[in-house]
Coordinates of C-alpha atoms in Angstrom, one line a residue:
Chain A
M3 CA -58.7 -55.4 -103.5
E4 CA -61.8 -54.6 -101.5
D5 CA -63.9 -57.7 -100.7
S6 CA -61.6 -59.7 -102.9
L7 CA -62.0 -63.1 -101.2
F8 CA -65.5 -63.9 -102.0
S9 CA -65.9 -67.1 -100.0
R10 CA -64.3 -65.5 -97.0
D11 CA -66.8 -62.6 -97.1
I12 CA -69.8 -65.0 -97.3
A13 CA -68.6 -66.7 -94.2
A14 CA -68.1 -63.4 -92.4
A15 CA -71.5 -62.1 -93.5
Q16 CA -73.2 -65.2 -92.2
N17 CA -71.6 -64.7 -88.8
I18 CA -71.9 -61.0 -88.6
A19 CA -74.5 -59.3 -90.9
N20 CA -77.1 -59.8 -88.2
P21 CA -75.1 -60.0 -85.0
T22 CA -78.2 -60.0 -82.8
T23 CA -79.2 -63.3 -84.3
F24 CA -75.9 -65.1 -84.6
L25 CA -73.9 -63.7 -81.8
E26 CA -74.5 -62.5 -78.3
P27 CA -75.7 -58.8 -78.5
D28 CA -72.8 -56.4 -77.8
E29 CA -74.2 -54.8 -74.7
S30 CA -71.3 -52.3 -74.3
L31 CA -71.7 -51.1 -77.9
L32 CA -75.4 -50.7 -77.5
Q33 CA -74.9 -48.7 -74.4
V34 CA -72.5 -46.4 -76.3
R35 CA -75.0 -46.1 -79.1
D36 CA -77.8 -45.3 -76.6
W37 CA -75.7 -42.7 -74.9
F38 CA -75.2 -40.8 -78.2
R39 CA -78.8 -41.2 -79.2
S40 CA -79.9 -39.6 -75.9
Q41 CA -77.9 -36.4 -76.5
P42 CA -80.2 -33.5 -77.2
N43 CA -80.0 -32.0 -80.7
L44 CA -77.5 -34.7 -81.7
E45 CA -77.7 -34.5 -85.4
A46 CA -77.3 -30.7 -85.6
R47 CA -74.4 -30.7 -83.1
F48 CA -72.5 -33.5 -84.9
G49 CA -73.0 -31.6 -88.2
Q50 CA -71.6 -28.5 -86.6
V51 CA -68.6 -30.5 -85.2
L52 CA -67.8 -31.7 -88.7
R53 CA -68.4 -28.3 -90.4
Q54 CA -66.1 -26.6 -87.8
S55 CA -63.4 -29.3 -88.1
I56 CA -63.3 -29.1 -91.9
D57 CA -63.3 -25.3 -91.9
E58 CA -60.5 -25.0 -89.3
V59 CA -58.2 -27.4 -91.2
L60 CA -59.0 -25.7 -94.5
D61 CA -58.1 -22.4 -92.8
G62 CA -59.8 -20.5 -95.5
Q63 CA -59.0 -17.1 -94.1
R64 CA -55.2 -17.8 -94.6
T65 CA -55.3 -20.1 -97.6
G66 CA -58.5 -19.3 -99.6
R67 CA -59.3 -23.0 -99.7
F68 CA -62.8 -24.4 -99.4
S69 CA -62.5 -28.0 -100.6
V70 CA -61.2 -31.0 -98.6
E71 CA -59.6 -32.2 -101.9
D72 CA -57.1 -29.3 -101.6
L73 CA -55.8 -30.5 -98.3
E74 CA -52.4 -32.1 -98.1
K75 CA -52.0 -35.6 -96.8
T76 CA -50.8 -34.5 -93.4
E77 CA -53.8 -32.2 -93.2
K78 CA -56.2 -34.9 -94.1
T79 CA -54.8 -37.1 -91.4
Y80 CA -55.0 -34.3 -88.9
L81 CA -58.6 -33.6 -89.9
G82 CA -59.5 -36.9 -88.0
T83 CA -57.7 -35.6 -84.9
K84 CA -59.5 -32.2 -85.2
V85 CA -62.9 -34.1 -85.4
E86 CA -61.9 -36.1 -82.3
I87 CA -60.9 -32.9 -80.4
I88 CA -64.1 -30.9 -81.3
A89 CA -66.4 -33.9 -80.7
R90 CA -64.8 -34.5 -77.3
A91 CA -65.3 -30.8 -76.4
E92 CA -68.9 -30.7 -77.8
F93 CA -70.1 -33.8 -76.0
N94 CA -68.0 -33.1 -72.9
L95 CA -66.4 -36.6 -73.2
S96 CA -63.3 -37.6 -71.3
R97 CA -60.5 -39.7 -72.8
G98 CA -60.8 -43.5 -72.5
E99 CA -58.3 -45.7 -70.7
K100 CA -56.6 -46.6 -74.0
M101 CA -58.9 -45.2 -76.6
D102 CA -60.0 -41.7 -77.7
F103 CA -63.2 -41.4 -75.7
S104 CA -64.9 -42.9 -72.7
V105 CA -68.6 -43.2 -73.3
S106 CA -70.9 -44.7 -70.7
G107 CA -67.7 -46.2 -69.1
H108 CA -66.6 -47.9 -72.4
D109 CA -63.5 -47.1 -74.4
V110 CA -64.3 -45.9 -77.8
D111 CA -61.9 -45.0 -80.6
S112 CA -62.7 -42.2 -83.1
K113 CA -62.2 -43.0 -86.8
F114 CA -62.9 -40.3 -89.4
T115 CA -62.9 -40.4 -93.1
S116 CA -63.7 -37.9 -95.8
A117 CA -63.3 -40.7 -98.4
K118 CA -65.6 -43.8 -98.8
N119 CA -64.3 -46.1 -96.2
W120 CA -62.4 -46.0 -92.9
T121 CA -58.8 -47.2 -92.4
I122 CA -58.5 -49.2 -89.2
P123 CA -55.1 -49.9 -87.5
G124 CA -54.3 -53.3 -86.0
E125 CA -54.4 -51.8 -82.5
A126 CA -58.2 -51.3 -82.8
D127 CA -58.8 -55.0 -83.0
G128 CA -61.5 -55.9 -80.5
H129 CA -62.3 -52.3 -79.7
I130 CA -65.4 -50.2 -80.3
C131 CA -64.9 -47.6 -83.0
L132 CA -67.0 -44.6 -83.6
L133 CA -67.0 -44.4 -87.4
I134 CA -67.6 -41.0 -88.8
R135 CA -67.7 -40.1 -92.5
A136 CA -68.4 -36.7 -94.0
N137 CA -68.9 -35.8 -97.6
D138 CA -68.7 -32.0 -98.0
L139 CA -69.7 -32.1 -101.7
T140 CA -73.0 -33.9 -101.0
A141 CA -73.4 -32.2 -97.6
N142 CA -74.1 -35.3 -95.7
Y143 CA -72.5 -37.4 -93.0
Q144 CA -72.8 -40.7 -91.1
V145 CA -71.9 -41.7 -87.6
G146 CA -72.0 -45.4 -86.5
L147 CA -70.4 -47.9 -84.2
L148 CA -68.5 -51.1 -85.0
R149 CA -66.6 -53.4 -82.8
I150 CA -63.5 -54.3 -84.9
R151 CA -62.9 -57.9 -85.6
D152 CA -60.6 -59.5 -88.2
A153 CA -63.6 -61.1 -90.0
L154 CA -65.1 -57.6 -90.6
L155 CA -62.1 -56.1 -92.4
N156 CA -60.9 -56.6 -95.9
L157 CA -57.7 -58.6 -96.2
G158 CA -55.6 -56.1 -98.1
A159 CA -53.7 -53.6 -96.0
N160 CA -52.3 -50.2 -96.9
R161 CA -48.6 -49.2 -96.4
D162 CA -49.2 -48.5 -92.8
G163 CA -50.8 -51.9 -92.3
K164 CA -54.3 -50.4 -91.9
R165 CA -57.4 -52.2 -93.3
T166 CA -60.9 -51.2 -94.3
P167 CA -64.2 -52.6 -93.1
S168 CA -65.5 -55.1 -95.6
A169 CA -69.1 -55.2 -97.0
A170 CA -69.9 -57.5 -94.1
G171 CA -68.2 -55.1 -91.7
R172 CA -70.1 -52.1 -93.0
G173 CA -73.3 -54.1 -92.8
A174 CA -72.6 -54.7 -89.1
I175 CA -72.4 -51.0 -88.2
Q176 CA -74.8 -49.9 -85.6
W177 CA -75.8 -46.5 -87.0
I178 CA -76.2 -43.5 -84.6
I179 CA -76.8 -41.0 -87.4
P180 CA -77.3 -43.0 -90.6
E181 CA -77.8 -39.9 -92.8
G182 CA -76.9 -36.5 -91.3
K183 CA -77.1 -33.2 -93.0
L184 CA -73.8 -31.3 -93.0
P185 CA -74.2 -27.5 -92.8
E186 CA -73.6 -26.2 -96.3
N187 CA -70.2 -25.3 -97.7
T188 CA -71.3 -22.3 -99.7
L189 CA -68.3 -21.8 -101.9
L190 CA -68.1 -25.5 -102.8
N191 CA -71.7 -25.4 -104.0
L192 CA -71.4 -22.4 -106.3
S193 CA -71.2 -22.8 -110.0
D194 CA -67.7 -22.5 -111.5
A195 CA -68.7 -19.2 -113.1
D196 CA -69.7 -17.7 -109.8
R197 CA -66.6 -18.9 -108.0
K198 CA -64.3 -17.6 -110.8
A199 CA -66.1 -14.2 -110.7
I200 CA -65.8 -14.0 -106.9
F201 CA -62.1 -15.1 -106.5
G202 CA -61.2 -13.2 -109.7
A203 CA -62.9 -9.9 -108.6
G204 CA -59.5 -8.4 -107.7
S205 CA -56.7 -8.4 -105.3
S206 CA -58.7 -6.5 -102.7
G207 CA -60.6 -8.6 -100.1
Q208 CA -63.4 -6.0 -100.2
A209 CA -63.9 -6.3 -104.0
R210 CA -64.1 -10.1 -103.6
T211 CA -66.6 -9.8 -100.7
N212 CA -68.7 -7.4 -102.8
E213 CA -68.8 -10.0 -105.6
L214 CA -69.8 -12.7 -103.1
F215 CA -72.9 -10.9 -102.1
R216 CA -73.7 -9.8 -105.7
R217 CA -73.6 -13.5 -106.7
V218 CA -75.0 -15.3 -103.7
Q219 CA -78.4 -14.0 -102.9
G220 CA -81.3 -15.5 -100.9
R221 CA -78.9 -18.0 -99.2
L222 CA -77.2 -17.8 -95.8
V223 CA -73.5 -16.9 -96.0
N224 CA -71.5 -17.5 -92.9
R225 CA -68.5 -15.8 -91.3
N226 CA -66.1 -18.5 -92.6
T227 CA -67.2 -18.0 -96.2
V228 CA -66.6 -14.2 -95.9
L229 CA -63.1 -14.8 -94.4
T230 CA -62.2 -17.3 -97.1
V231 CA -63.2 -14.9 -99.8
A232 CA -61.7 -11.8 -98.1
R233 CA -58.5 -13.4 -96.7
Q234 CA -58.7 -10.8 -94.0
D235 CA -59.6 -11.1 -90.4
D236 CA -62.5 -8.7 -89.9
S237 CA -65.5 -10.3 -91.5
L238 CA -67.9 -7.8 -89.8
K239 CA -66.2 -4.8 -91.4
R240 CA -66.1 -6.5 -94.8
V241 CA -69.9 -7.1 -94.7
R242 CA -70.6 -3.5 -93.4
D243 CA -68.5 -2.1 -96.2
A244 CA -70.1 -4.4 -98.8
R245 CA -73.5 -3.0 -97.7
H246 CA -72.4 0.4 -98.6
H247 CA -70.7 -0.6 -101.9
L248 CA -73.8 -2.6 -103.1
R249 CA -76.5 -0.1 -102.1
N250 CA -76.8 1.5 -105.5
E251 CA -77.3 -1.9 -107.1
G252 CA -80.3 -2.4 -104.9
I253 CA -78.6 -5.1 -102.8
M254 CA -79.2 -5.4 -99.0
I255 CA -77.3 -7.6 -96.7
L256 CA -79.3 -8.7 -93.7
G257 CA -77.7 -9.9 -90.5
H258 CA -79.0 -10.8 -87.0
Q259 CA -79.2 -7.3 -85.6
K260 CA -81.6 -4.3 -85.6
Q261 CA -84.7 -4.8 -87.8
H262 CA -82.9 -7.4 -90.0
P263 CA -84.7 -10.5 -88.6
H264 CA -88.0 -8.7 -89.0
I265 CA -87.3 -7.8 -92.7
A266 CA -86.1 -11.4 -93.4
R267 CA -89.3 -12.9 -92.0
A268 CA -91.5 -10.3 -93.8
L269 CA -89.9 -11.3 -97.1
D270 CA -90.1 -15.0 -96.4
L271 CA -86.3 -15.5 -96.1
R272 CA -84.3 -17.6 -93.7
V273 CA -83.4 -15.5 -90.6
P274 CA -79.6 -15.2 -90.1
D275 CA -78.1 -16.2 -86.8
K276 CA -75.1 -14.2 -85.4
G277 CA -72.2 -14.6 -87.8
S278 CA -74.3 -15.2 -90.8
W279 CA -75.9 -13.0 -93.5
I280 CA -78.3 -13.1 -96.4
A281 CA -78.1 -10.8 -99.4
I282 CA -81.1 -9.8 -101.4
R283 CA -81.9 -7.4 -104.2
V284 CA -84.9 -5.2 -103.5
A285 CA -87.4 -3.3 -105.5
R286 CA -89.5 -0.3 -104.3
A287 CA -93.1 0.6 -105.0
E288 CA -95.9 2.5 -103.4
E289 CA -97.9 -0.8 -103.4
F290 CA -97.1 -4.3 -104.6
G291 CA -99.8 -6.7 -105.7
P292 CA -101.4 -9.1 -103.2
T293 CA -99.2 -11.9 -104.4
R294 CA -95.9 -10.1 -103.5
R295 CA -94.6 -10.0 -99.9
S296 CA -93.3 -6.6 -99.0
T297 CA -92.1 -4.7 -95.9
Q298 CA -91.7 -1.1 -94.8
I299 CA -88.1 0.1 -94.4
S300 CA -87.5 3.8 -93.4
G301 CA -91.0 4.6 -94.5
Q302 CA -90.7 3.0 -98.0
N303 CA -92.2 -0.2 -99.3
Y304 CA -89.7 -2.9 -100.5
A305 CA -90.1 -6.3 -102.0
L306 CA -87.7 -8.8 -103.5
W307 CA -86.6 -7.5 -107.0
R308 CA -88.0 -9.4 -110.0
A309 CA -87.2 -9.1 -113.7
G310 CA -89.2 -6.2 -115.0
D311 CA -89.0 -4.2 -111.8
S312 CA -87.2 -0.9 -112.2
P313 CA -83.8 -0.7 -110.6
E314 CA -83.7 1.1 -107.3
P315 CA -81.0 1.6 -104.7
A316 CA -81.4 -0.3 -101.5
P317 CA -82.4 1.8 -98.4
T318 CA -79.6 3.8 -96.8
E319 CA -80.4 2.8 -93.2
Y320 CA -81.8 -0.5 -92.1
Chain B
M15 CA -26.5 -42.8 -85.2
E16 CA -26.0 -39.1 -85.8
D17 CA -22.6 -38.2 -87.3
S18 CA -21.6 -41.8 -87.0
L19 CA -19.2 -42.0 -89.9
F20 CA -16.4 -39.9 -88.6
S21 CA -14.2 -39.8 -91.7
R22 CA -17.2 -39.1 -93.9
D23 CA -18.1 -36.1 -91.9
I24 CA -14.5 -34.7 -91.9
A25 CA -14.6 -34.9 -95.7
A26 CA -18.0 -33.2 -95.8
A27 CA -16.9 -30.5 -93.4
Q28 CA -13.8 -29.7 -95.5
N29 CA -16.0 -29.1 -98.5
I30 CA -18.9 -27.4 -96.8
A31 CA -18.2 -25.8 -93.5
N32 CA -17.2 -22.6 -95.2
P33 CA -19.0 -22.8 -98.6
T34 CA -18.0 -19.3 -99.6
T35 CA -14.3 -20.4 -99.6
F36 CA -14.5 -23.9 -101.1
L37 CA -17.6 -23.7 -103.3
E38 CA -19.2 -21.1 -105.6
P39 CA -21.4 -18.8 -103.4
D40 CA -25.0 -20.0 -103.6
E41 CA -26.4 -16.8 -105.1
S42 CA -30.0 -18.0 -105.1
L43 CA -29.9 -18.9 -101.4
L44 CA -28.3 -15.6 -100.5
Q45 CA -31.1 -13.8 -102.4
V46 CA -33.7 -15.7 -100.4
R47 CA -31.8 -14.8 -97.2
D48 CA -31.6 -11.2 -98.1
W49 CA -35.3 -11.1 -98.9
F50 CA -36.2 -12.3 -95.4
R51 CA -33.6 -10.0 -93.8
S52 CA -35.2 -7.0 -95.5
Q53 CA -38.7 -7.7 -94.1
P54 CA -39.6 -5.1 -91.5
N55 CA -39.9 -6.3 -87.9
L56 CA -38.9 -9.8 -89.0
E57 CA -38.0 -11.3 -85.7
A58 CA -41.2 -10.2 -83.9
R59 CA -43.3 -11.4 -86.8
F60 CA -41.7 -14.8 -87.1
G61 CA -42.0 -15.2 -83.3
Q62 CA -45.7 -14.4 -83.6
V63 CA -46.1 -16.9 -86.5
L64 CA -44.6 -19.6 -84.3
R65 CA -46.5 -18.7 -81.2
Q66 CA -49.8 -18.7 -83.2
S67 CA -49.0 -22.0 -84.9
I68 CA -48.2 -23.8 -81.6
D69 CA -51.2 -22.3 -79.9
E70 CA -53.6 -23.2 -82.7
V71 CA -52.5 -26.9 -82.8
L72 CA -52.5 -27.2 -79.0
D73 CA -56.1 -25.9 -79.2
G74 CA -56.0 -25.0 -75.5
Q75 CA -59.5 -23.8 -75.3
R76 CA -60.8 -27.2 -76.2
T77 CA -58.1 -29.5 -74.8
G78 CA -56.6 -27.6 -71.9
R79 CA -53.1 -28.4 -73.3
F80 CA -50.2 -25.9 -73.2
S81 CA -47.2 -28.1 -74.0
V82 CA -46.0 -29.3 -77.4
E83 CA -45.0 -32.5 -75.6
D84 CA -48.7 -33.3 -75.2
L85 CA -49.3 -33.3 -79.0
E86 CA -50.0 -36.6 -80.7
K87 CA -47.7 -37.6 -83.6
T88 CA -50.1 -36.5 -86.3
E89 CA -50.4 -33.2 -84.6
K90 CA -46.7 -32.7 -84.4
T91 CA -46.5 -33.4 -88.1
Y92 CA -49.3 -31.0 -88.8
L93 CA -47.6 -28.3 -86.7
G94 CA -45.1 -28.0 -89.5
T95 CA -47.9 -27.5 -92.0
K96 CA -49.5 -24.9 -89.8
V97 CA -46.2 -23.0 -89.6
E98 CA -46.0 -23.1 -93.3
I99 CA -49.5 -21.7 -93.7
I100 CA -49.2 -18.9 -91.2
A101 CA -45.7 -17.9 -92.5
R102 CA -47.0 -17.8 -96.0
A103 CA -49.9 -15.6 -95.0
E104 CA -47.8 -13.3 -92.7
F105 CA -45.1 -12.7 -95.3
N106 CA -47.6 -12.7 -98.2
L107 CA -45.6 -15.4 -100.1
S108 CA -46.9 -17.4 -102.9
R109 CA -46.4 -21.1 -103.5
G110 CA -43.3 -22.2 -105.3
E111 CA -43.3 -24.2 -108.5
K112 CA -42.6 -27.5 -106.7
M113 CA -41.8 -26.3 -103.1
D114 CA -43.8 -24.6 -100.4
F115 CA -42.8 -21.0 -101.1
S116 CA -41.5 -18.8 -103.8
V117 CA -39.1 -16.2 -102.4
S118 CA -37.4 -13.8 -104.8
G119 CA -38.3 -16.1 -107.6
H120 CA -36.6 -19.2 -105.9
D121 CA -38.4 -22.3 -104.7
V122 CA -38.0 -22.8 -101.0
D123 CA -39.2 -25.7 -98.9
S124 CA -40.4 -25.1 -95.3
K125 CA -39.1 -27.5 -92.7
F126 CA -40.1 -27.1 -89.1
T127 CA -39.1 -29.0 -86.0
S128 CA -39.9 -28.6 -82.3
A129 CA -37.1 -31.2 -81.6
K130 CA -33.4 -30.7 -82.0
N131 CA -32.9 -31.5 -85.7
W132 CA -34.9 -31.4 -88.9
T133 CA -35.9 -34.4 -90.8
I134 CA -35.4 -34.0 -94.5
P135 CA -37.1 -36.2 -97.2
G136 CA -35.2 -37.4 -100.3
E137 CA -37.3 -35.1 -102.5
A138 CA -35.6 -32.0 -101.0
D139 CA -32.2 -33.0 -102.4
G140 CA -30.7 -30.0 -104.2
H141 CA -33.5 -27.6 -103.0
I142 CA -33.3 -24.7 -100.6
C143 CA -34.9 -25.4 -97.3
L144 CA -36.1 -22.8 -94.8
L145 CA -35.2 -24.5 -91.6
I146 CA -37.3 -23.4 -88.6
R147 CA -36.8 -24.7 -85.1
A148 CA -38.8 -23.6 -82.0
N149 CA -38.3 -24.5 -78.4
D150 CA -41.3 -23.4 -76.4
L151 CA -39.7 -24.3 -73.1
T152 CA -36.7 -22.1 -73.5
A153 CA -38.8 -19.6 -75.5
N154 CA -36.4 -19.3 -78.4
Y155 CA -36.4 -20.1 -82.1
Q156 CA -34.1 -20.2 -85.1
V157 CA -34.6 -19.7 -88.8
G158 CA -32.0 -20.4 -91.4
L159 CA -31.4 -21.6 -95.0
L160 CA -29.7 -24.7 -96.3
R161 CA -29.4 -26.1 -99.7
I162 CA -29.8 -29.8 -99.2
R163 CA -27.0 -32.1 -100.4
D164 CA -26.3 -35.7 -99.7
A165 CA -23.0 -34.7 -98.0
L166 CA -24.8 -32.5 -95.5
L167 CA -27.1 -35.2 -94.1
N168 CA -26.4 -37.9 -91.7
L169 CA -26.4 -41.4 -93.2
G170 CA -29.0 -43.0 -91.0
A171 CA -32.6 -42.6 -92.2
N172 CA -35.8 -42.9 -90.2
R173 CA -38.7 -45.2 -91.1
D174 CA -40.0 -42.8 -93.7
G175 CA -36.5 -42.5 -95.3
K176 CA -35.9 -39.0 -93.9
R177 CA -32.5 -37.9 -92.8
T178 CA -31.2 -35.2 -90.5
P179 CA -28.6 -32.5 -91.3
S180 CA -25.2 -33.6 -90.0
A181 CA -22.8 -31.4 -87.9
A182 CA -21.3 -30.2 -91.2
G183 CA -24.8 -29.5 -92.6
R184 CA -25.8 -27.5 -89.5
G185 CA -22.5 -25.6 -89.8
A186 CA -23.4 -24.7 -93.4
I187 CA -26.8 -23.1 -92.5
Q188 CA -27.1 -19.5 -93.5
W189 CA -28.9 -18.0 -90.5
I190 CA -31.7 -15.5 -91.0
I191 CA -32.7 -15.4 -87.3
P192 CA -29.9 -17.2 -85.4
E193 CA -31.5 -16.7 -82.0
G194 CA -35.1 -15.4 -81.9
K195 CA -37.3 -14.8 -78.9
L196 CA -40.6 -16.7 -78.9
P197 CA -43.5 -14.9 -77.2
E198 CA -43.8 -16.5 -73.8
N199 CA -46.0 -19.5 -73.1
T200 CA -47.2 -18.4 -69.7
L201 CA -48.7 -21.7 -68.5
L202 CA -45.6 -23.7 -69.5
N203 CA -43.4 -21.3 -67.5
L204 CA -45.3 -21.5 -64.2
S205 CA -44.2 -23.6 -61.3
D206 CA -45.8 -27.0 -60.9
A207 CA -47.5 -25.7 -57.7
D208 CA -49.0 -22.7 -59.5
R209 CA -50.2 -24.8 -62.4
K210 CA -51.8 -27.4 -60.1
A211 CA -53.5 -24.7 -58.1
I212 CA -54.9 -23.1 -61.3
F213 CA -56.1 -26.2 -63.1
G214 CA -57.3 -27.7 -59.8
A215 CA -59.3 -24.7 -58.8
G216 CA -62.5 -26.4 -59.6
S217 CA -64.7 -27.5 -62.5
S218 CA -65.8 -24.0 -63.3
G219 CA -63.8 -22.1 -65.9
Q220 CA -64.4 -18.9 -63.9
A221 CA -62.8 -20.4 -60.7
R222 CA -59.7 -21.4 -62.7
T223 CA -59.5 -18.0 -64.4
N224 CA -59.7 -16.3 -60.9
E225 CA -56.8 -18.5 -59.7
L226 CA -54.8 -17.7 -62.8
F227 CA -54.9 -14.0 -62.0
R228 CA -54.3 -14.6 -58.3
R229 CA -51.1 -16.5 -59.1
V230 CA -49.8 -14.7 -62.2
Q231 CA -49.2 -11.1 -61.3
G232 CA -47.0 -8.4 -62.9
R233 CA -46.8 -10.5 -66.1
L234 CA -48.7 -10.2 -69.3
V235 CA -51.3 -12.9 -69.7
N236 CA -52.8 -13.3 -73.2
R237 CA -56.2 -14.4 -74.5
N238 CA -55.0 -17.9 -75.4
T239 CA -53.8 -18.5 -71.8
V240 CA -57.2 -17.4 -70.5
L241 CA -59.0 -19.7 -73.0
T242 CA -56.8 -22.7 -72.1
V243 CA -57.5 -22.2 -68.4
A244 CA -61.2 -21.5 -68.8
R245 CA -62.0 -24.0 -71.6
Q246 CA -64.7 -21.6 -72.6
D247 CA -65.0 -19.2 -75.6
D248 CA -65.5 -15.8 -74.1
S249 CA -62.2 -14.7 -72.6
L250 CA -63.3 -11.1 -72.2
K251 CA -66.2 -12.1 -70.0
R252 CA -64.0 -14.4 -67.9
V253 CA -61.6 -11.5 -67.3
R254 CA -64.4 -9.0 -66.5
D255 CA -65.9 -11.4 -64.0
A256 CA -62.4 -12.2 -62.5
R257 CA -62.0 -8.5 -61.9
H258 CA -65.2 -8.5 -59.8
H259 CA -64.3 -11.7 -57.9
L260 CA -60.8 -10.6 -57.0
R261 CA -61.6 -7.0 -56.0
N262 CA -61.8 -7.8 -52.3
E263 CA -58.4 -9.4 -52.4
G264 CA -56.9 -6.2 -53.7
I265 CA -56.3 -7.5 -57.2
M266 CA -56.8 -5.4 -60.3
I267 CA -56.6 -6.7 -63.9
L268 CA -55.4 -4.1 -66.4
G269 CA -56.2 -4.4 -70.1
H270 CA -55.8 -2.0 -73.0
Q271 CA -58.8 0.1 -72.5
K272 CA -60.0 3.1 -70.5
Q273 CA -57.3 4.4 -68.1
H274 CA -55.6 1.0 -67.9
P275 CA -52.5 1.9 -70.0
H276 CA -52.1 5.0 -67.9
I277 CA -52.2 3.0 -64.7
A278 CA -49.8 0.4 -66.1
R279 CA -47.2 3.1 -67.1
A280 CA -47.6 5.0 -63.8
L281 CA -46.8 1.8 -61.8
D282 CA -43.9 0.9 -64.2
L283 CA -45.6 -2.2 -65.6
R284 CA -45.7 -3.5 -69.2
V285 CA -48.7 -2.0 -71.0
P286 CA -51.1 -4.7 -72.3
D287 CA -52.0 -4.8 -75.9
K288 CA -55.6 -5.7 -77.0
G289 CA -56.2 -9.3 -76.0
S290 CA -53.7 -9.3 -73.1
W291 CA -53.9 -8.4 -69.4
I292 CA -51.7 -7.9 -66.4
A293 CA -52.9 -8.6 -62.8
I294 CA -51.5 -6.7 -59.8
R295 CA -52.3 -6.5 -56.2
V296 CA -52.6 -2.9 -54.9
A297 CA -52.2 -1.0 -51.6
R298 CA -53.9 2.3 -50.8
A299 CA -52.5 5.2 -48.8
E300 CA -52.9 9.0 -48.6
E301 CA -49.3 9.2 -49.6
F302 CA -46.5 6.8 -50.4
G303 CA -42.9 7.5 -49.8
P304 CA -40.8 9.0 -52.6
T305 CA -39.3 5.6 -53.5
R306 CA -42.8 4.1 -54.3
R307 CA -44.6 4.8 -57.6
S308 CA -48.3 5.4 -57.1
T309 CA -51.3 6.6 -59.2
Q310 CA -54.7 8.2 -58.6
I311 CA -57.6 5.9 -59.3
S312 CA -61.1 7.3 -58.6
G313 CA -59.6 9.9 -56.3
Q314 CA -57.6 7.5 -54.2
N315 CA -53.8 6.9 -54.3
Y316 CA -52.7 3.3 -55.1
A317 CA -49.3 1.6 -55.3
L318 CA -48.3 -2.0 -55.9
W319 CA -48.9 -4.0 -52.7
R320 CA -45.8 -4.9 -50.6
A321 CA -45.5 -7.3 -47.6
G322 CA -46.4 -5.2 -44.6
D323 CA -49.0 -3.0 -46.4
S324 CA -52.5 -3.4 -45.0
P325 CA -54.9 -5.4 -47.2
E326 CA -57.2 -3.2 -49.1
P327 CA -59.8 -4.0 -51.7
A328 CA -59.0 -2.9 -55.3
P329 CA -61.0 0.1 -56.7
T330 CA -64.5 -0.7 -57.8
E331 CA -64.2 1.3 -61.0
Y332 CA -61.1 1.7 -63.2

C-alpha cells in the first residue's frame, strides 16, 4: 500500500524532496526547528522524555512488562499522549491555539510512533508536525518537523482515515535529532536465558532482585528496572537487601552515596547517579599486578574478579 | 436512544430483572461476587485504586489538571486500562484466559466508566463483566457484576459498535460495592474563588503552594494535590517551605511526623497519614476557656484561631 502510486510519488518528490529549491522556504518551520536546536542538552533531555514515557506506560512495577510490544492498543495510543505531556513539561511549552504545542509562536502538533511510520489525521493538513519515533529495541530515536501536505502522504488510509508520510514526505522532514540515543532498557537487552533466570527466580521480589544483580554486572541498572523485577514499591530497600544477600558471592552493588562513586572510578566503572546502581564481583589480594586496577575498601585491597581468582566475600561495609 | 424500544425492554425485564426467580442462578458470577466481598477492607482499597488511577492519568504534577473532564479522549479510554492494571495489582489477580482477570477460576472482563453508563463491545457477549463507575465530582463509585447478554443491552450502538446496558441490564447487576466513597479530590471540591486564588498566586510553585494552605484549612491535603498545584516534583520541600512562609500568619501545617499527630488529636482534627497534611490557623493564650480544646507546643498554649482572637504567629518549631 505504501508508496503504491509510483508516478504520483515521483511528482511529489520533484516538488518536495528539496523544498528550499523548489518551494519558498518554510520560515515558520525553520523557526520551530531552530528553537528546539537552541535548547541546552537537547538530545539527552529528549531521550529522557521518551525513556520516562515508555516506562510510565509499561508500568513495570505493577505489570512486570518491559517491552512496548506487550502494550495493548489503547496503551500504545496513549503512549503518544504521554510523550506529548512529558515533552511539554520538560521544555516548558504551552499549548498551541489549535495544536499540541506553541513553539516560537507557531502551532505544532505532536506525533509519536514506536513503529516505522507516523499516522497523520486529516486535521493535521497544512500544520507543522513534530514527528517523534522511538525504537526501544535498538535504543535510538528521531525527532523532526514536517508541514503536512496531501502530496507528502501515502494515498492509503487506515480505518480511522489516517495516512502515513510517503517516501517523499519522509525525505522532506527537517531533522532536529536525526539519530538520538535512547537510555537503555536493561531488561529488553538481556539474553533470554538471563531474563528467564531473573523472572523465574521465585515468587519473592527480593529473590528476583538478587538474581538481577547476579546476572547484570558492570552495567548501570536503574530504579525502574528494579521495580519491574521486584514488583514492589521500595526499590532502595530491595537493593540494600540484595547487597546483604549477595555479599558471600563476592558481589557488591554500588550506588551514588558514601564512597561508592570513588570505588566506581577507581575500578574504571561508570559512576551511578541517584536512582541507579552498578553490580560487580570483586576479588581480594594483598597486591594486584600493575595491569589490574584496585582500590582500598575497609583497609583491604579489592579488584574486579577474574576467572582464576579465588572466591572471596564482598566487604561488609562500603 | 437509550431504552428506546419499550416493548423489547419490558420483555427483557420480565426475563432478567430478577434472575434468581426466572433463570438458573449464575453460580460462576456469584462466586466472583463472593470472592470480592471476602477481600479485607474492600471498599477502601477499591476507592484507593480509583483515586490512584484518576490521579495518574490526570498527571497533575506535569499538567496542572484535576478534573476528569479535562482528559482527552485517548486518556479517558486509557483510564479504564489504568483501573484494570491497578486493580489487578491491588487484588493480586492474574489475567484470565481470554478476559482481563481470573477470579475464583472464572474469566472476568473489566469495564470502567467515568460517565453514566458502560460501553460494552460485542466480544463481551456471554462473559462476566466487572462494571466499575466513578464520579469524582460527587466522590462516589460503584462496582458490580453483570453477565452480558443481548437482551440486557440497549439496541443502539456507538461508532465502534459498542452498546450500553439497558435499564433491565442495570437492574440485573449484582452489586459488590453499591455505593462506595471515593477519596476526596481536594482541588475539584474547592470554590471557584479559592481555585482561582491558588492557581493565580503566581508563576512560582511555592507561591501557589502557600496559597493552597492559606485557603484549605482543617481538611486533609494529599501529596498529589500539592504536586498539581506546585507543578514540581518535591512535595515535601514545598510543604516545609510553606510552613516557614505562613508562620507569621499563624498557620501551621501538620504532617505525620514528630508531635504532629499528637497536636492533631488534641485539637480534634483528622490525623494525617504519610503523604498528607492538614493546615490550621492557631491562636495563643495563657489559658482558653473550658469549651476550647488547646495543646502545649514549645511551652505555649495554642488553640484553633477564631474570629476575635488576636493574630499570632504560629510556633517556630513543632
